[in-house]
mmCIF file of C-alpha atoms in Angstrom:
data_model
loop_
_atom_site.group_PDB
_atom_site.id
_atom_site.type_symbol
_atom_site.label_atom_id
_atom_site.label_comp_id
_atom_site.label_asym_id
_atom_site.label_seq_id
_atom_site.Cartn_x
_atom_site.Cartn_y
_atom_site.Cartn_z
ATOM 1 C CA MET A 768 0.000 0.000 0.000
ATOM 2 C CA ASN A 769 2.813 2.365 0.964
ATOM 3 C CA THR A 770 4.711 1.469 -2.212
ATOM 4 C CA ALA A 771 1.635 2.220 -4.332
ATOM 5 C CA ALA A 772 1.113 5.539 -2.553
ATOM 6 C CA THR A 773 4.746 6.490 -3.068
ATOM 7 C CA THR A 774 4.517 5.614 -6.764
ATOM 8 C CA ASN A 775 1.384 7.734 -7.102
ATOM 9 C CA ASN A 776 3.052 10.658 -5.340
ATOM 10 C CA VAL A 777 6.070 10.484 -7.671
ATOM 11 C CA ALA A 778 3.776 10.348 -10.714
ATOM 12 C CA THR A 779 1.764 13.300 -9.415
ATOM 13 C CA GLU A 780 4.927 15.313 -8.761
ATOM 14 C CA ARG A 781 6.250 14.613 -12.257
ATOM 15 C CA SER A 782 2.914 15.577 -13.785
ATOM 16 C CA ALA A 783 2.948 18.865 -11.863
ATOM 17 C CA LYS A 784 6.513 19.575 -13.022
ATOM 18 C CA ARG A 785 5.576 18.966 -16.653
ATOM 19 C CA SER A 786 2.578 21.261 -16.312
ATOM 20 C CA ARG A 787 4.766 24.073 -14.900
ATOM 21 C CA ALA A 788 7.425 23.408 -17.529
ATOM 22 C CA SER A 789 4.992 24.064 -20.373
ATOM 23 C CA THR A 790 4.545 27.709 -19.300
ATOM 24 C CA GLN A 791 7.533 28.437 -17.035
ATOM 25 C CA PRO A 792 10.459 26.187 -18.004
ATOM 26 C CA GLY A 793 13.550 26.740 -15.893
ATOM 27 C CA ALA A 794 11.737 27.674 -12.670
ATOM 28 C CA GLU A 795 13.407 24.813 -10.779
ATOM 29 C CA ALA A 796 16.816 25.726 -12.215
ATOM 30 C CA VAL A 797 16.409 29.310 -10.979
ATOM 31 C CA ARG A 798 15.571 28.008 -7.517
ATOM 32 C CA VAL A 799 18.479 25.553 -7.443
ATOM 33 C CA LYS A 800 21.215 27.461 -9.309
ATOM 34 C CA GLY A 801 20.183 31.084 -8.961
ATOM 35 C CA ARG A 802 18.795 33.372 -11.692
ATOM 36 C CA LEU A 803 22.178 34.339 -13.182
ATOM 37 C CA ARG A 804 23.535 30.783 -13.582
ATOM 38 C CA ALA A 805 20.153 29.531 -14.786
ATOM 39 C CA ASN A 806 20.351 32.036 -17.653
ATOM 40 C CA LYS A 807 24.117 32.062 -18.274
ATOM 41 C CA TRP A 808 24.132 30.789 -21.853
ATOM 42 C CA LEU A 809 21.082 32.857 -22.761
ATOM 43 C CA LEU A 810 22.798 36.021 -21.504
ATOM 44 C CA LEU A 811 26.019 35.186 -23.370
ATOM 45 C CA ARG A 812 24.028 34.617 -26.574
ATOM 46 C CA ARG A 813 22.215 37.921 -26.197
ATOM 47 C CA ILE A 814 25.543 39.730 -25.661
ATOM 48 C CA SER A 815 26.875 38.025 -28.809
ATOM 49 C CA GLN A 816 23.779 38.807 -30.903
ATOM 50 C CA PHE A 817 23.440 42.445 -29.798
ATOM 51 C CA GLY A 818 27.212 42.966 -29.964
ATOM 52 C CA ILE A 819 27.470 41.746 -33.564
ATOM 53 C CA LEU A 820 24.399 43.759 -34.541
ATOM 54 C CA ALA A 821 25.902 46.863 -32.917
ATOM 55 C CA LEU A 822 29.122 46.468 -34.918
ATOM 56 C CA PHE A 823 27.081 46.691 -38.122
ATOM 57 C CA LEU A 824 24.935 49.593 -36.916
ATOM 58 C CA VAL A 825 27.454 52.012 -35.393
ATOM 59 C CA GLY A 826 28.700 52.791 -38.903
ATOM 60 C CA PRO A 827 25.434 54.015 -40.457
ATOM 61 C CA TRP A 828 24.170 55.429 -37.132
ATOM 62 C CA PHE A 829 27.273 57.223 -35.789
ATOM 63 C CA GLY A 830 29.843 57.080 -38.590
ATOM 64 C CA TRP A 831 32.104 54.644 -36.701
ATOM 65 C CA TRP A 832 32.896 52.225 -39.525
ATOM 66 C CA ILE A 833 34.310 49.248 -37.654
ATOM 67 C CA VAL A 834 32.388 46.925 -39.964
ATOM 68 C CA LYS A 835 31.015 47.825 -43.393
ATOM 69 C CA GLY A 836 28.260 45.780 -44.998
ATOM 70 C CA ASN A 837 25.868 43.312 -43.397
ATOM 71 C CA LEU A 838 25.699 39.667 -42.333
ATOM 72 C CA SER A 839 25.645 38.584 -45.974
ATOM 73 C CA SER A 840 28.916 40.293 -46.868
ATOM 74 C CA SER A 841 31.144 42.587 -44.799
ATOM 75 C CA LEU A 842 34.593 44.054 -44.367
ATOM 76 C CA THR A 843 35.937 44.476 -40.805
ATOM 77 C CA LEU A 844 38.494 47.231 -40.076
ATOM 78 C CA GLY A 845 39.150 47.429 -43.793
ATOM 79 C CA VAL A 846 41.092 44.151 -43.837
ATOM 80 C CA LEU A 847 38.900 41.174 -42.893
ATOM 81 C CA PRO A 848 36.293 40.138 -45.493
ATOM 82 C CA LEU A 849 33.485 37.849 -44.360
ATOM 83 C CA THR A 850 30.885 36.460 -46.765
ATOM 84 C CA ASP A 851 27.885 34.195 -46.208
ATOM 85 C CA PRO A 852 28.651 30.923 -48.082
ATOM 86 C CA TYR A 853 24.927 30.531 -48.819
ATOM 87 C CA LEU A 854 25.045 33.900 -50.592
ATOM 88 C CA LEU A 855 28.003 32.664 -52.640
ATOM 89 C CA LEU A 856 26.088 29.505 -53.528
ATOM 90 C CA GLN A 857 23.190 31.613 -54.800
ATOM 91 C CA SER A 858 25.660 33.731 -56.722
ATOM 92 C CA PHE A 859 27.180 30.688 -58.428
ATOM 93 C CA SER A 860 23.676 29.353 -59.195
ATOM 94 C CA ALA A 861 22.788 32.688 -60.765
ATOM 95 C CA GLY A 862 25.860 32.484 -62.988
ATOM 96 C CA GLN A 863 27.561 35.393 -61.235
ATOM 97 C CA LEU A 864 31.254 34.992 -60.413
ATOM 98 C CA PRO A 865 31.950 36.663 -57.011
ATOM 99 C CA TYR A 866 34.899 38.978 -56.445
ATOM 100 C CA GLN A 867 38.106 37.409 -55.140
ATOM 101 C CA GLU A 868 37.605 39.208 -51.799
ATOM 102 C CA ALA A 869 34.110 37.692 -51.456
ATOM 103 C CA LEU A 870 35.496 34.217 -52.147
ATOM 104 C CA LEU A 871 38.156 34.714 -49.467
ATOM 105 C CA GLY A 872 35.508 35.911 -47.010
ATOM 106 C CA GLY A 873 33.290 32.941 -47.854
ATOM 107 C CA GLY A 874 36.201 30.574 -47.260
ATOM 108 C CA ILE A 875 36.867 32.055 -43.798
ATOM 109 C CA VAL A 876 33.217 31.775 -42.744
ATOM 110 C CA LEU A 877 32.944 28.290 -44.238
ATOM 111 C CA ALA A 878 35.992 27.053 -42.305
ATOM 112 C CA PHE A 879 34.689 28.501 -39.029
ATOM 113 C CA TYR A 880 31.263 26.866 -39.205
ATOM 114 C CA LEU A 881 32.607 23.563 -40.535
ATOM 115 C CA LEU A 882 34.825 23.407 -37.453
ATOM 116 C CA PHE A 883 32.602 24.797 -34.713
ATOM 117 C CA GLY A 884 29.048 24.059 -35.879
ATOM 118 C CA GLY A 885 26.931 25.578 -38.608
ATOM 119 C CA ARG A 886 23.924 26.318 -36.496
ATOM 120 C CA LEU A 887 25.971 28.421 -34.133
ATOM 121 C CA PHE A 888 25.071 31.086 -36.681
ATOM 122 C CA CYS A 889 21.368 30.611 -35.890
ATOM 123 C CA SER A 890 21.652 30.871 -32.105
ATOM 124 C CA TRP A 891 24.671 33.134 -31.560
ATOM 125 C CA VAL A 892 24.694 35.482 -34.573
ATOM 126 C CA CYS A 893 21.377 35.661 -36.451
ATOM 127 C CA PRO A 894 19.287 38.652 -35.246
ATOM 128 C CA VAL A 895 16.052 36.932 -36.322
ATOM 129 C CA ASN A 896 16.666 34.499 -33.452
ATOM 130 C CA LEU A 897 15.768 37.402 -31.130
ATOM 131 C CA VAL A 898 12.408 37.642 -32.902
ATOM 132 C CA THR A 899 11.633 33.904 -32.861
ATOM 133 C CA ASP A 900 12.785 33.517 -29.235
ATOM 134 C CA ALA A 901 10.441 36.361 -28.272
ATOM 135 C CA ALA A 902 7.564 34.654 -30.093
ATOM 136 C CA ALA A 903 8.331 31.322 -28.380
ATOM 137 C CA TRP A 904 8.475 33.010 -24.957
ATOM 138 C CA LEU A 905 5.156 34.821 -25.502
ATOM 139 C CA ARG A 906 3.542 31.662 -26.887
ATOM 140 C CA ARG A 907 4.475 29.803 -23.684
ATOM 141 C CA ARG A 908 3.298 32.644 -21.424
ATOM 142 C CA LEU A 909 -0.037 32.863 -23.235
ATOM 143 C CA ASN A 910 -0.229 29.046 -23.252
ATOM 144 C CA ILE A 911 -1.029 29.009 -26.975
ATOM 145 C CA LYS A 912 -1.372 25.441 -28.190
ATOM 146 C CA GLY A 913 -1.903 23.807 -31.535
ATOM 147 C CA GLY A 914 -1.249 25.250 -34.955
ATOM 148 C CA LYS A 915 0.038 23.526 -38.034
ATOM 149 C CA THR A 916 3.778 22.979 -38.118
ATOM 150 C CA PRO A 917 5.170 22.109 -41.556
ATOM 151 C CA SER A 918 7.475 19.175 -42.114
ATOM 152 C CA ALA A 919 11.076 19.718 -41.033
ATOM 153 C CA TYR A 920 12.037 18.861 -44.632
ATOM 154 C CA THR A 921 10.298 22.056 -45.810
ATOM 155 C CA ARG A 922 13.442 24.105 -45.169
ATOM 156 C CA TYR A 923 15.523 21.765 -47.348
ATOM 157 C CA TRP A 924 13.013 21.980 -50.190
ATOM 158 C CA LEU A 925 13.031 25.768 -49.825
ATOM 159 C CA LEU A 926 16.842 25.746 -49.849
ATOM 160 C CA ALA A 927 16.825 23.826 -53.142
ATOM 161 C CA PHE A 928 14.077 26.091 -54.493
ATOM 162 C CA THR A 929 16.043 29.283 -53.772
ATOM 163 C CA LEU A 930 19.077 27.910 -55.590
ATOM 164 C CA GLY A 931 16.884 26.845 -58.510
ATOM 165 C CA ALA A 932 15.185 30.251 -58.558
ATOM 166 C CA SER A 933 18.587 31.950 -58.573
ATOM 167 C CA ALA A 934 19.599 29.856 -61.575
ATOM 168 C CA LEU A 935 16.373 30.670 -63.439
ATOM 169 C CA THR A 936 16.304 34.394 -62.677
ATOM 170 C CA GLY A 937 20.028 35.125 -62.632
ATOM 171 C CA SER A 938 19.608 36.891 -59.280
ATOM 172 C CA LEU A 939 20.200 36.173 -55.584
ATOM 173 C CA ALA A 940 16.653 34.925 -55.117
ATOM 174 C CA TRP A 941 16.516 34.473 -51.334
ATOM 175 C CA GLU A 942 17.997 37.907 -50.662
ATOM 176 C CA TRP A 943 14.811 39.538 -51.968
ATOM 177 C CA VAL A 944 12.907 38.266 -48.909
ATOM 178 C CA ASN A 945 15.632 37.223 -46.440
ATOM 179 C CA PRO A 946 14.367 38.325 -42.963
ATOM 180 C CA VAL A 947 17.985 38.658 -41.736
ATOM 181 C CA SER A 948 18.741 41.304 -44.355
ATOM 182 C CA MET A 949 15.278 42.839 -43.899
ATOM 183 C CA LEU A 950 15.812 43.284 -40.160
ATOM 184 C CA HIS A 951 19.156 44.935 -40.803
ATOM 185 C CA ARG A 952 17.636 47.294 -43.361
ATOM 186 C CA GLY A 953 14.721 48.076 -41.040
ATOM 187 C CA LEU A 954 17.090 49.108 -38.238
ATOM 188 C CA ILE A 955 18.981 51.443 -40.583
ATOM 189 C CA PHE A 956 16.227 52.894 -42.746
ATOM 190 C CA GLY A 957 13.243 52.704 -40.380
ATOM 191 C CA PHE A 958 9.668 51.582 -40.850
ATOM 192 C CA GLY A 959 8.798 49.902 -44.140
ATOM 193 C CA LEU A 960 8.305 46.568 -45.890
ATOM 194 C CA ALA A 961 11.305 45.137 -44.019
ATOM 195 C CA TRP A 962 9.529 45.400 -40.675
ATOM 196 C CA GLY A 963 6.461 43.771 -42.245
ATOM 197 C CA VAL A 964 8.537 40.686 -43.097
ATOM 198 C CA VAL A 965 9.994 40.535 -39.572
ATOM 199 C CA LEU A 966 6.527 40.962 -38.048
ATOM 200 C CA ALA A 967 5.218 38.138 -40.248
ATOM 201 C CA VAL A 968 7.939 35.794 -38.905
ATOM 202 C CA PHE A 969 7.044 36.768 -35.318
ATOM 203 C CA LEU A 970 3.308 36.235 -35.817
ATOM 204 C CA TYR A 971 3.881 32.953 -37.663
ATOM 205 C CA ASP A 972 5.840 31.506 -34.713
ATOM 206 C CA LEU A 973 3.460 32.994 -32.155
ATOM 207 C CA LEU A 974 0.117 31.997 -33.649
ATOM 208 C CA PHE A 975 0.590 29.280 -36.264
ATOM 209 C CA ALA A 976 3.621 27.074 -35.627
ATOM 210 C CA SER A 977 5.724 26.771 -32.477
ATOM 211 C CA ARG A 978 9.357 27.388 -33.489
ATOM 212 C CA GLY A 979 8.093 27.081 -37.045
ATOM 213 C CA TRP A 980 10.357 29.542 -38.816
ATOM 214 C CA CYS A 981 13.834 28.504 -37.628
ATOM 215 C CA GLY A 982 13.015 24.838 -37.178
ATOM 216 C CA HIS A 983 10.972 24.134 -40.292
ATOM 217 C CA VAL A 984 11.078 26.917 -42.885
ATOM 218 C CA CYS A 985 14.298 28.970 -42.921
ATOM 219 C CA PRO A 986 16.647 27.809 -45.730
ATOM 220 C CA VAL A 987 19.555 29.655 -44.093
ATOM 221 C CA GLY A 988 19.229 27.393 -41.049
ATOM 222 C CA ALA A 989 18.989 24.354 -43.329
ATOM 223 C CA PHE A 990 22.181 25.375 -45.119
ATOM 224 C CA TYR A 991 24.158 25.972 -41.920
ATOM 225 C CA GLY A 992 22.834 22.729 -40.423
ATOM 226 C CA LEU A 993 24.221 20.776 -43.382
ATOM 227 C CA LEU A 994 27.449 22.723 -43.098
ATOM 228 C CA GLY A 995 28.040 21.854 -39.458
ATOM 229 C CA SER A 996 26.974 18.213 -39.421
ATOM 230 C CA GLY A 997 30.528 17.097 -38.531
ATOM 231 C CA ALA A 998 31.400 20.025 -36.277
ATOM 232 C CA LEU A 999 33.488 19.916 -33.126
ATOM 233 C CA ILE A 1000 31.302 21.671 -30.528
ATOM 234 C CA ARG A 1001 28.486 19.526 -29.116
ATOM 235 C CA VAL A 1002 26.121 19.354 -26.150
ATOM 236 C CA THR A 1003 26.209 16.209 -24.043
ATOM 237 C CA ALA A 1004 23.645 14.805 -21.617
ATOM 238 C CA ASP A 1005 26.395 13.062 -19.682
ATOM 239 C CA LYS A 1006 24.416 13.123 -16.414
ATOM 240 C CA ARG A 1007 21.277 11.733 -18.024
ATOM 241 C CA ARG A 1008 20.741 9.291 -15.155
ATOM 242 C CA ALA A 1009 19.839 12.328 -13.018
ATOM 243 C CA CYS A 1010 17.013 13.366 -15.399
ATOM 244 C CA ASP A 1011 13.634 13.563 -13.634
ATOM 245 C CA ASP A 1012 11.557 13.977 -16.821
ATOM 246 C CA CYS A 1013 10.497 17.546 -15.987
ATOM 247 C CA MET A 1014 10.536 18.351 -19.755
ATOM 248 C CA ASP A 1015 12.070 21.815 -19.257
ATOM 249 C CA CYS A 1016 14.786 21.133 -21.850
ATOM 250 C CA PHE A 1017 12.251 19.982 -24.448
ATOM 251 C CA ASN A 1018 10.120 23.070 -23.822
ATOM 252 C CA VAL A 1019 12.903 25.591 -24.423
ATOM 253 C CA CYS A 1020 14.863 23.802 -27.155
ATOM 254 C CA PRO A 1021 14.281 25.283 -30.649
ATOM 255 C CA GLU A 1022 14.920 21.796 -32.081
ATOM 256 C CA PRO A 1023 13.579 19.472 -29.349
ATOM 257 C CA GLN A 1024 13.776 16.356 -31.518
ATOM 258 C CA VAL A 1025 17.579 16.393 -31.172
ATOM 259 C CA ILE A 1026 17.495 15.799 -27.394
ATOM 260 C CA ARG A 1027 15.746 12.433 -27.106
ATOM 261 C CA PRO A 1028 18.427 10.153 -28.650
ATOM 262 C CA ALA A 1029 21.072 11.463 -26.257
ATOM 263 C CA LEU A 1030 18.937 11.885 -23.137
ATOM 264 C CA LYS A 1031 16.899 8.693 -23.438
ATOM 265 C CA ALA A 1032 19.404 6.512 -25.328
ATOM 266 C CA VAL A 1033 17.037 6.110 -28.267
ATOM 267 C CA GLY A 1034 19.003 4.734 -31.198
ATOM 268 C CA GLN A 1035 22.426 5.483 -29.701
ATOM 269 C CA ASP A 1036 24.392 4.409 -26.627
ATOM 270 C CA HIS A 1037 26.303 7.640 -25.885
ATOM 271 C CA PRO A 1038 24.985 10.917 -24.425
ATOM 272 C CA LEU A 1039 26.246 13.284 -27.164
ATOM 273 C CA ILE A 1040 23.772 15.307 -29.215
ATOM 274 C CA LEU A 1041 25.154 14.804 -32.712
ATOM 275 C CA ASP A 1042 22.118 15.882 -34.719
ATOM 276 C CA LYS A 1043 23.043 18.540 -37.301
ATOM 277 C CA ASP A 1044 20.015 20.614 -36.293
ATOM 278 C CA CYS A 1045 21.255 21.255 -32.722
ATOM 279 C CA THR A 1046 22.042 24.976 -32.504
ATOM 280 C CA SER A 1047 24.364 24.618 -29.460
ATOM 281 C CA CYS A 1048 22.448 27.482 -27.858
ATOM 282 C CA GLY A 1049 23.027 26.081 -24.364
ATOM 283 C CA ARG A 1050 19.461 26.739 -23.259
ATOM 284 C CA CYS A 1051 18.995 23.101 -22.173
ATOM 285 C CA ILE A 1052 22.036 23.561 -19.910
ATOM 286 C CA ASP A 1053 20.520 26.704 -18.401
ATOM 287 C CA VAL A 1054 17.073 25.354 -17.548
ATOM 288 C CA CYS A 1055 18.094 21.958 -16.178
ATOM 289 C CA GLY A 1056 17.901 21.954 -12.395
ATOM 290 C CA LYS A 1057 19.802 18.648 -12.315
ATOM 291 C CA ASP A 1058 22.760 19.867 -14.440
ATOM 292 C CA VAL A 1059 22.251 16.999 -16.883
ATOM 293 C CA PHE A 1060 23.742 18.877 -19.875
ATOM 294 C CA ARG A 1061 27.035 20.607 -20.664
ATOM 295 C CA LEU A 1062 29.012 21.752 -23.698
ATOM 296 C CA THR A 1063 31.866 19.563 -24.876
ATOM 297 C CA THR A 1064 33.449 18.211 -28.067
ATOM 298 C CA ARG A 1065 32.198 15.437 -30.352
ATOM 299 C CA PHE A 1066 35.053 13.217 -29.111
ATOM 300 C CA ASP A 1067 33.894 13.247 -25.475
ATOM 301 C CA ARG A 1068 31.392 10.407 -25.137
ATOM 302 C CA SER A 1069 31.827 9.784 -21.424
ATOM 303 C CA GLU A 1070 28.873 9.469 -19.073
ATOM 304 C CA SER A 1071 28.801 10.435 -15.397
#
């Protein structure tokens, strides 16, 4: 009788945790680790995102030209070219041969994301992540359920379509509607069509598809995911035996399907998250009150 009562109490406690996690993930982590440590990786990402954005904006806003250009193509301090490899791919598809400086910049960016993880761009650099994270936060707070989320393969079809459209039109097809470029333009030139595109992304994630844009539609994310499939930096669930199934990590992860194989040993025997769609944002590390997750390399497959 006592055993049955204990089992029921544990089940009830887990159910209550899952219910809280759906609207306030990370509450236990804040209580256990403190607010600062429970948001460490989120704060570092925001510093990175706002810092990079500021480097691009202080030129047009104040005349301090540390970086010229935008996230598609830029020149830092007049010596360091950086070019989005996806932009170069569109350029080649369109039959346009990029300048030598753009090719050098594309090679530098390509090498970085091949080594450290393509989707680092999505979580640590891309300013649209600020928009989609805000939509996800508001969706949880308002407890909005349902919607129709497209297949995760949609982004790969759209990636192929943009390259095909570039070839057919002879132009950089995705750049006409790219929300990353639109957000940049909106911050420099003010209200206009650009803000309409950004607002559409926000409303789509808020009302129609949870984490729909980054996780299912954006071809930029698809491209960088493919790029970083063999990358060095990985998240591990090396203390997975301590997991109490609170679901906080699943509720905050922009790509929750990547967690299960590592955390629950589904289809693999090690605790590393090797899925190419993991953005290495570190949010699962933040919100876990049991410290199940940490950042490591793809060669560290140990388990505590």
